[in-house]
Coordinates of C-alpha atoms in Angstrom, one line a residue:
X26 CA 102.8 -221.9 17.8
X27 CA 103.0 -220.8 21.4
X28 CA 106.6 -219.5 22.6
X29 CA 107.2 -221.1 25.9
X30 CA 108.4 -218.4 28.1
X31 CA 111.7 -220.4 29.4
X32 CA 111.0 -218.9 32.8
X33 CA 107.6 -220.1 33.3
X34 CA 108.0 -223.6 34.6
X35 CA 112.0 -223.4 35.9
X36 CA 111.5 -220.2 37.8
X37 CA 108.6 -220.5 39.7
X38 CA 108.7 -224.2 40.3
X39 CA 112.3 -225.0 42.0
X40 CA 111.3 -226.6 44.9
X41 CA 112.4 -230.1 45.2
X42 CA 115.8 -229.2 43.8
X43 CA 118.6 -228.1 45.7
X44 CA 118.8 -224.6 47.1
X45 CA 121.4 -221.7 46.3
X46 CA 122.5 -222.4 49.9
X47 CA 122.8 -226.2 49.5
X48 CA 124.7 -225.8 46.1
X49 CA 126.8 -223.0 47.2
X50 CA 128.1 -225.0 50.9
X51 CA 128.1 -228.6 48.9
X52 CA 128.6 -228.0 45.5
X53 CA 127.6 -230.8 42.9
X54 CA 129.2 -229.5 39.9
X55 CA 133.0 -229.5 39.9
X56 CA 133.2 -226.1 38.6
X57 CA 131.2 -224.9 41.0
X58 CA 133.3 -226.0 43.9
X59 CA 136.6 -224.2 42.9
X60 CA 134.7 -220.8 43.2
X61 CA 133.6 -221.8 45.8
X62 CA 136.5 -222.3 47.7
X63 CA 137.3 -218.3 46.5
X64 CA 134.1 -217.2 48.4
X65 CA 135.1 -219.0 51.0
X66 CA 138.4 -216.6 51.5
X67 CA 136.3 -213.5 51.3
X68 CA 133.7 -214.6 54.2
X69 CA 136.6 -215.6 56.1
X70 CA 138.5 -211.9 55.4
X71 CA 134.8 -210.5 56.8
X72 CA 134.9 -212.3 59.5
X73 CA 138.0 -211.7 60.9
X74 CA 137.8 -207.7 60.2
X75 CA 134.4 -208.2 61.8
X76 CA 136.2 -209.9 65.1
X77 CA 139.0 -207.8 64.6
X78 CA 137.0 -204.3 65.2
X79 CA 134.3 -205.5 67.2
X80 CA 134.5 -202.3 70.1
X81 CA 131.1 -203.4 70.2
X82 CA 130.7 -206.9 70.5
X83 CA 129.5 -207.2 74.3
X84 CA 126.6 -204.5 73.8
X85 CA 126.0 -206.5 70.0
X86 CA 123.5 -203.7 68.1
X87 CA 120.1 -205.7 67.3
X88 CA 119.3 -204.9 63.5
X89 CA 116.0 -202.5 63.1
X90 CA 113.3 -203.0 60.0
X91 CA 114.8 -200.0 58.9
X92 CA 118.3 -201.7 58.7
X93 CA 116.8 -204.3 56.5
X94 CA 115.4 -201.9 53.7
X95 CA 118.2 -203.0 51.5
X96 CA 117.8 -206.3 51.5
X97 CA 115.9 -207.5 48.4
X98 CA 114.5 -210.9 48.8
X99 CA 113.4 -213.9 46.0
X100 CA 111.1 -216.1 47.5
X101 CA 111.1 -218.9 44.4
X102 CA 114.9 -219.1 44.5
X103 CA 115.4 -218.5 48.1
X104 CA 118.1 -215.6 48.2
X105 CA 118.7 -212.4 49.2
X106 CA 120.6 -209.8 47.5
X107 CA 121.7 -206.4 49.9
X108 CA 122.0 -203.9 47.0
X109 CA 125.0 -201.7 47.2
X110 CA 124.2 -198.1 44.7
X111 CA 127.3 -197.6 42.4
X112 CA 128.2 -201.4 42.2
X113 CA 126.4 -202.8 39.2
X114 CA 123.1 -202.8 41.3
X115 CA 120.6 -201.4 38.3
X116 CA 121.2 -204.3 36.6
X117 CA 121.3 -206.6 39.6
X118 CA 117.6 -204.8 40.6
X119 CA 116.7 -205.6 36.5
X120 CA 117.8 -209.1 37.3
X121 CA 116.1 -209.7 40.5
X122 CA 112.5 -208.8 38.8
X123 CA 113.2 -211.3 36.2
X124 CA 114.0 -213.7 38.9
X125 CA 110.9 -212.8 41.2
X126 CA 108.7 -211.6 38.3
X127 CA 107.6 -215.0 37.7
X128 CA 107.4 -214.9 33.4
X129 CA 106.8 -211.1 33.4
X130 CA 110.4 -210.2 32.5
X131 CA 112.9 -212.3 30.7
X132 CA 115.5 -210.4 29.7
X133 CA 116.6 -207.9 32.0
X134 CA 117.9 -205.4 29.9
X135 CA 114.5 -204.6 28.8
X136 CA 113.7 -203.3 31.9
X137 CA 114.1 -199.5 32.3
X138 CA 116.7 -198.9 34.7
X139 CA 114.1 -196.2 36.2
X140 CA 111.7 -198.9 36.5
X141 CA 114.3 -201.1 38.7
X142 CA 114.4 -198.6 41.0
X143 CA 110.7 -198.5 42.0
X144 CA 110.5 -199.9 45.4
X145 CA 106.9 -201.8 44.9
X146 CA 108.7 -204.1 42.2
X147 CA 111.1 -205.6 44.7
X148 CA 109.9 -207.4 47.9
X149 CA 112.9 -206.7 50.9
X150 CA 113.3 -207.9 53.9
X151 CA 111.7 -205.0 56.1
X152 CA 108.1 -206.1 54.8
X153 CA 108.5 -209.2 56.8
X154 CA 107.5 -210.3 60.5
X155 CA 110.2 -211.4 62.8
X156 CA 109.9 -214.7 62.5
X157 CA 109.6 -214.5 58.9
X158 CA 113.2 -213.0 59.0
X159 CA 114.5 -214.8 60.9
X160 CA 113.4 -218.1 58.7
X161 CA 114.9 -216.1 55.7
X162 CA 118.0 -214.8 57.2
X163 CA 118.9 -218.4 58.0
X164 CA 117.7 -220.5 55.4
X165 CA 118.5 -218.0 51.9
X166 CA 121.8 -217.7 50.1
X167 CA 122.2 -213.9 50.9
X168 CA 124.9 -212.2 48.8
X169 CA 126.3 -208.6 47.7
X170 CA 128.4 -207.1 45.5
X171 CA 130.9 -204.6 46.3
X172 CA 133.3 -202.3 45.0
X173 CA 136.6 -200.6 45.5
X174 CA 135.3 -197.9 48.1
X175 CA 137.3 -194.8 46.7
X176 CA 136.6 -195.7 43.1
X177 CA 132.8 -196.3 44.3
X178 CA 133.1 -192.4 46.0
X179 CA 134.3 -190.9 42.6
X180 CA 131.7 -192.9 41.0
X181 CA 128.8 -191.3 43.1
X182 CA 130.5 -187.7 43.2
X183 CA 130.6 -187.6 39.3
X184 CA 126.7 -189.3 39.0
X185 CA 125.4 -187.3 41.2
X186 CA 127.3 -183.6 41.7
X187 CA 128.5 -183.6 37.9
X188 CA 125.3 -184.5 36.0
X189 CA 123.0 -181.5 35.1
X190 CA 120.2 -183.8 35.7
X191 CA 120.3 -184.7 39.5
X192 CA 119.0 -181.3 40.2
X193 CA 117.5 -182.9 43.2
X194 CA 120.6 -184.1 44.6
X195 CA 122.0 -180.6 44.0
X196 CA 118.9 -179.2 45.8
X197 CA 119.6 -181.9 48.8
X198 CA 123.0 -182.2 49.2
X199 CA 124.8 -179.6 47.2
X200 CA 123.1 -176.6 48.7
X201 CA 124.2 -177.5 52.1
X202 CA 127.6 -178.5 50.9
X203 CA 128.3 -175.4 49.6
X204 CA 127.1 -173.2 51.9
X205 CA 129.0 -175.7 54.8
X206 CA 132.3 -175.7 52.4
X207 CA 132.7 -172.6 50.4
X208 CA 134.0 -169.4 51.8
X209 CA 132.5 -166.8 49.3
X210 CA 130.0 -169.0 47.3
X211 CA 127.4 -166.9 44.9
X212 CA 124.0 -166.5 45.5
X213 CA 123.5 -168.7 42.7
X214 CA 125.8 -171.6 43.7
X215 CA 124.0 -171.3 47.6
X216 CA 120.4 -171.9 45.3
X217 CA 121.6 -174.2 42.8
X218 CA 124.3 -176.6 44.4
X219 CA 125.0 -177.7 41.1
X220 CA 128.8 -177.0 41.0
X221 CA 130.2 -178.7 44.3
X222 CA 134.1 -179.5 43.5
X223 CA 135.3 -183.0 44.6
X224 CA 137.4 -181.1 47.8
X225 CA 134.0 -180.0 48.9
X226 CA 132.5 -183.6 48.9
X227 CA 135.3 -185.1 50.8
X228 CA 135.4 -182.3 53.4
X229 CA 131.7 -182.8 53.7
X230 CA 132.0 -186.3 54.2
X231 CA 134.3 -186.0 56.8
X232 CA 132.4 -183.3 59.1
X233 CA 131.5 -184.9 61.9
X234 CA 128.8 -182.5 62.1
X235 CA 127.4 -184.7 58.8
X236 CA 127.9 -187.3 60.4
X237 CA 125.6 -186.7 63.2
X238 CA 123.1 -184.7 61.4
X239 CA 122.1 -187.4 59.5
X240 CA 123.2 -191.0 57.9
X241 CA 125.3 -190.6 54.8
X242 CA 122.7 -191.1 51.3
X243 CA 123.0 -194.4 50.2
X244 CA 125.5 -193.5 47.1
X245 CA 128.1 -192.4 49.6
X246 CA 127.1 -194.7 52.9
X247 CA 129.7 -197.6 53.8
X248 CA 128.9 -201.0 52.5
X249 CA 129.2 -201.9 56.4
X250 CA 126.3 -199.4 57.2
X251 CA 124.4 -200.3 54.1
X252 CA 124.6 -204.3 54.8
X253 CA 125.3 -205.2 58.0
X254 CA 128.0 -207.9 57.1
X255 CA 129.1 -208.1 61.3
X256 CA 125.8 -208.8 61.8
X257 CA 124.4 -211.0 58.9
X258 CA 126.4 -213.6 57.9
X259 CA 126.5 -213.5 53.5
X260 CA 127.3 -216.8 51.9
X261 CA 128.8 -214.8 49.1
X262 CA 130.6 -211.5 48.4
X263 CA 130.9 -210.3 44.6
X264 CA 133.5 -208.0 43.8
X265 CA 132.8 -205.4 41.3
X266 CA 136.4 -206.1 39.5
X267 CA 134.8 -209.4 38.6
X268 CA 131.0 -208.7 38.1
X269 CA 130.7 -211.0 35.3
X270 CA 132.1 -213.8 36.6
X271 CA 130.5 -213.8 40.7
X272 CA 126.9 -212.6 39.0
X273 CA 126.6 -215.9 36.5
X274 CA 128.2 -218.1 39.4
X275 CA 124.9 -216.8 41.8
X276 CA 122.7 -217.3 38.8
X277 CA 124.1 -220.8 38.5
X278 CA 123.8 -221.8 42.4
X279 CA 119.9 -220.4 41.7
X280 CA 119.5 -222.9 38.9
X281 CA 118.9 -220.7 36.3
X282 CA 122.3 -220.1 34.7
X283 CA 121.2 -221.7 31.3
X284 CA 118.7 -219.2 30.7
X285 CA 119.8 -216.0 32.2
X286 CA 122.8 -214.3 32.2
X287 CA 124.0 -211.5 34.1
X288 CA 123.8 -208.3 31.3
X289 CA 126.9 -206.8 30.3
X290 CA 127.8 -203.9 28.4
X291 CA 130.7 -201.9 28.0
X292 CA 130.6 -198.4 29.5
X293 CA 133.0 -196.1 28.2
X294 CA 132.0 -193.7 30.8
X295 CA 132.5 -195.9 34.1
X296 CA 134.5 -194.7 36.8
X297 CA 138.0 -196.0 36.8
X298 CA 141.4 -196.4 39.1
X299 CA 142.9 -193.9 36.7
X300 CA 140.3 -191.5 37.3
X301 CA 140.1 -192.0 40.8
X302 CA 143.7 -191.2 41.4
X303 CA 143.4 -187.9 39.5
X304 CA 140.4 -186.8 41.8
X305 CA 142.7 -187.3 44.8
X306 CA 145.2 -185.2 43.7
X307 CA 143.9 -182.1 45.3
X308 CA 143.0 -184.0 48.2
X309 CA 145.6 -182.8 51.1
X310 CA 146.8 -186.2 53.0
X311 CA 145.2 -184.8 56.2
X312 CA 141.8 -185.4 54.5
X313 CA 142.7 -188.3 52.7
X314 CA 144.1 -189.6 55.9
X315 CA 139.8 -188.7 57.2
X316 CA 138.3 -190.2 54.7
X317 CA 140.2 -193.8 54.6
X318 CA 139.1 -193.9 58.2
X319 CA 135.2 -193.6 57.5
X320 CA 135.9 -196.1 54.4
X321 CA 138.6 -198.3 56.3
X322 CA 136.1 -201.3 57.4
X323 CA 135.2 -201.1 53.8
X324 CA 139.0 -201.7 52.4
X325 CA 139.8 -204.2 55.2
X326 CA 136.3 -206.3 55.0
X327 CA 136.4 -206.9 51.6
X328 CA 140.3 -206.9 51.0
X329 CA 141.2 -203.9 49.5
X330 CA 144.3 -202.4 49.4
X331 CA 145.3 -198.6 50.9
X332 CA 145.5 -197.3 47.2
X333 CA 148.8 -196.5 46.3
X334 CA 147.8 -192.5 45.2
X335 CA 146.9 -192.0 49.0
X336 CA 149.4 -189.5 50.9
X337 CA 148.2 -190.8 54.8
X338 CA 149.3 -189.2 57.5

């Protein structure tokens, strides 16, 4: 007997039914629509920090294809997802190519998370004409998921500067941080860049000589640089605290909640407050007080608190 792939038919063929958009703005379901109102709160909370801080408003900045590079788009379920690194967005990528993949995946954990990161297996919205975005931008439930953005920092400083592996962000990024930030660094550590200390990260993110050099790398760029919520208008923000939950609730606007769920797996070594707090204990408040300024859109965008471990001046 022939297994029926469930994706087959459902996935490909959703046209005729509602959209994402439609379900998300008039929900049918009544358990859709108290979520709903909760999404609501957090556009609202972008919006006003977007009003709020807008120096810029009068000359508005017009987005660039290069802007648009994170923005992965699903044609057959109309949506598109602006993936954040550090904030679950391996297994949103995995779920994505089940979504657009069209009966070639089914369950996204069986996708190597190497795999998810190859650009060719995700269409985004740079690849597009004009007009084309512009259709999308407008008529697609765009959402992202984000992340506490000091917890998100630790959790990029310990994937990246801590893990023997990443020898090529060590070769990048930790060569130049070293040789920026340590007084009498070794030959070895000016080759290798394999040892930067946390202190080092954080006074190399706040430079302003990094800053114009170069944008930050995407593990360490602000969601508001990354996404462009001031300038495109996301139907719904997931939080990282509550992956589970806002993942299956897209995956249910998108008609598919039945079949696919959102992978979860406990991770003994994910980054937590805990951790987080001890990695700013070395951090003097002047830099502390630094940093939260090139994060603070982030924390007041998405309605995060000034952690309480913070010493600001």
């Amino acid at each position: 007997v022939m297994r029926r792939n469930p994706f087959g038919m459902d996935i490909c063929c959703r046209k005729g039914s509602r959209s994402p958009l439609q379900e998300l703005y008039n929900p049918t379901q009544v358990s859709l629509s108290n979520t709903a109102i909760l999404h609501q709160i957090r556009r609202d909370q972008v919006t006003d920090t977007c009003r709020a801080n807008s120096v810029s408003s009068r000359k508005r900045r017009v987005l660039t294809p290069n802007d648009l590079k994170h923005l992965v788009v699903d044609e057959d379920h109309e949506m598109i997802y602006c993936y954040v690194p550090k904030v679950a967005c391996t297994n949103w990528k995995r779920v994505m190519m089940v979504l657009t993949g069209r009966g070639k995946y089914s369950n996204p954990m069986e996708i190597p998370a190497n795999e998810a990161h190859v650009s060719s297996n995700l269409k985004t919205l740079n690849q597009y004409s004009i007009p084309e975005i512009n259709h999308r931008l407008k008529n697609y439930m765009k959402f992202l998921f984000v992340r506490e953005p000091f917890e998100r920092l630790v959790s990029a400083y310990r994937n990246k500067f801590t893990q023997k592996y990443n020898t090529s962000f060590h070769k990048r990024y930790g060569t130049k941080i070293v040789r920026r930030q340590r007084k009498n660094a070794t030959q070895e550590a000016l080759r290798k860049g394999d040892d930067v200390k946390f202190e080092e990260f954080v006074a190399y993110l706040i430079d302003p000589h990094t800053q114009r050099e170069e944008p930050f790398n995407e593990h360490w760029q602000t969601v508001y640089s990354l996404c462009h919520p001031c300038h495109i208008h996301y139907d719904l923000i997931g939080k990282y605290e509550t992956l589970e939950e806002d993942s299956n609730y897209v995956l249910q606007l998108a008609g598919v909640g039945n079949y696919l769920k959102f992978p979860t797996y406990a991770k003994s070594t994910r980054t937590t407050d805990e951790m987080t707090t001890e990695f700013f204990q070395n951090i003097s408040s002047l830099h502390q007080t630094q940093l939260y300024e090139v994060y603070k859109l982030d924390f007041l965008m998405f309605n995060y608190s000034v952690p309480s471990y913070l010493k600001l001046e």
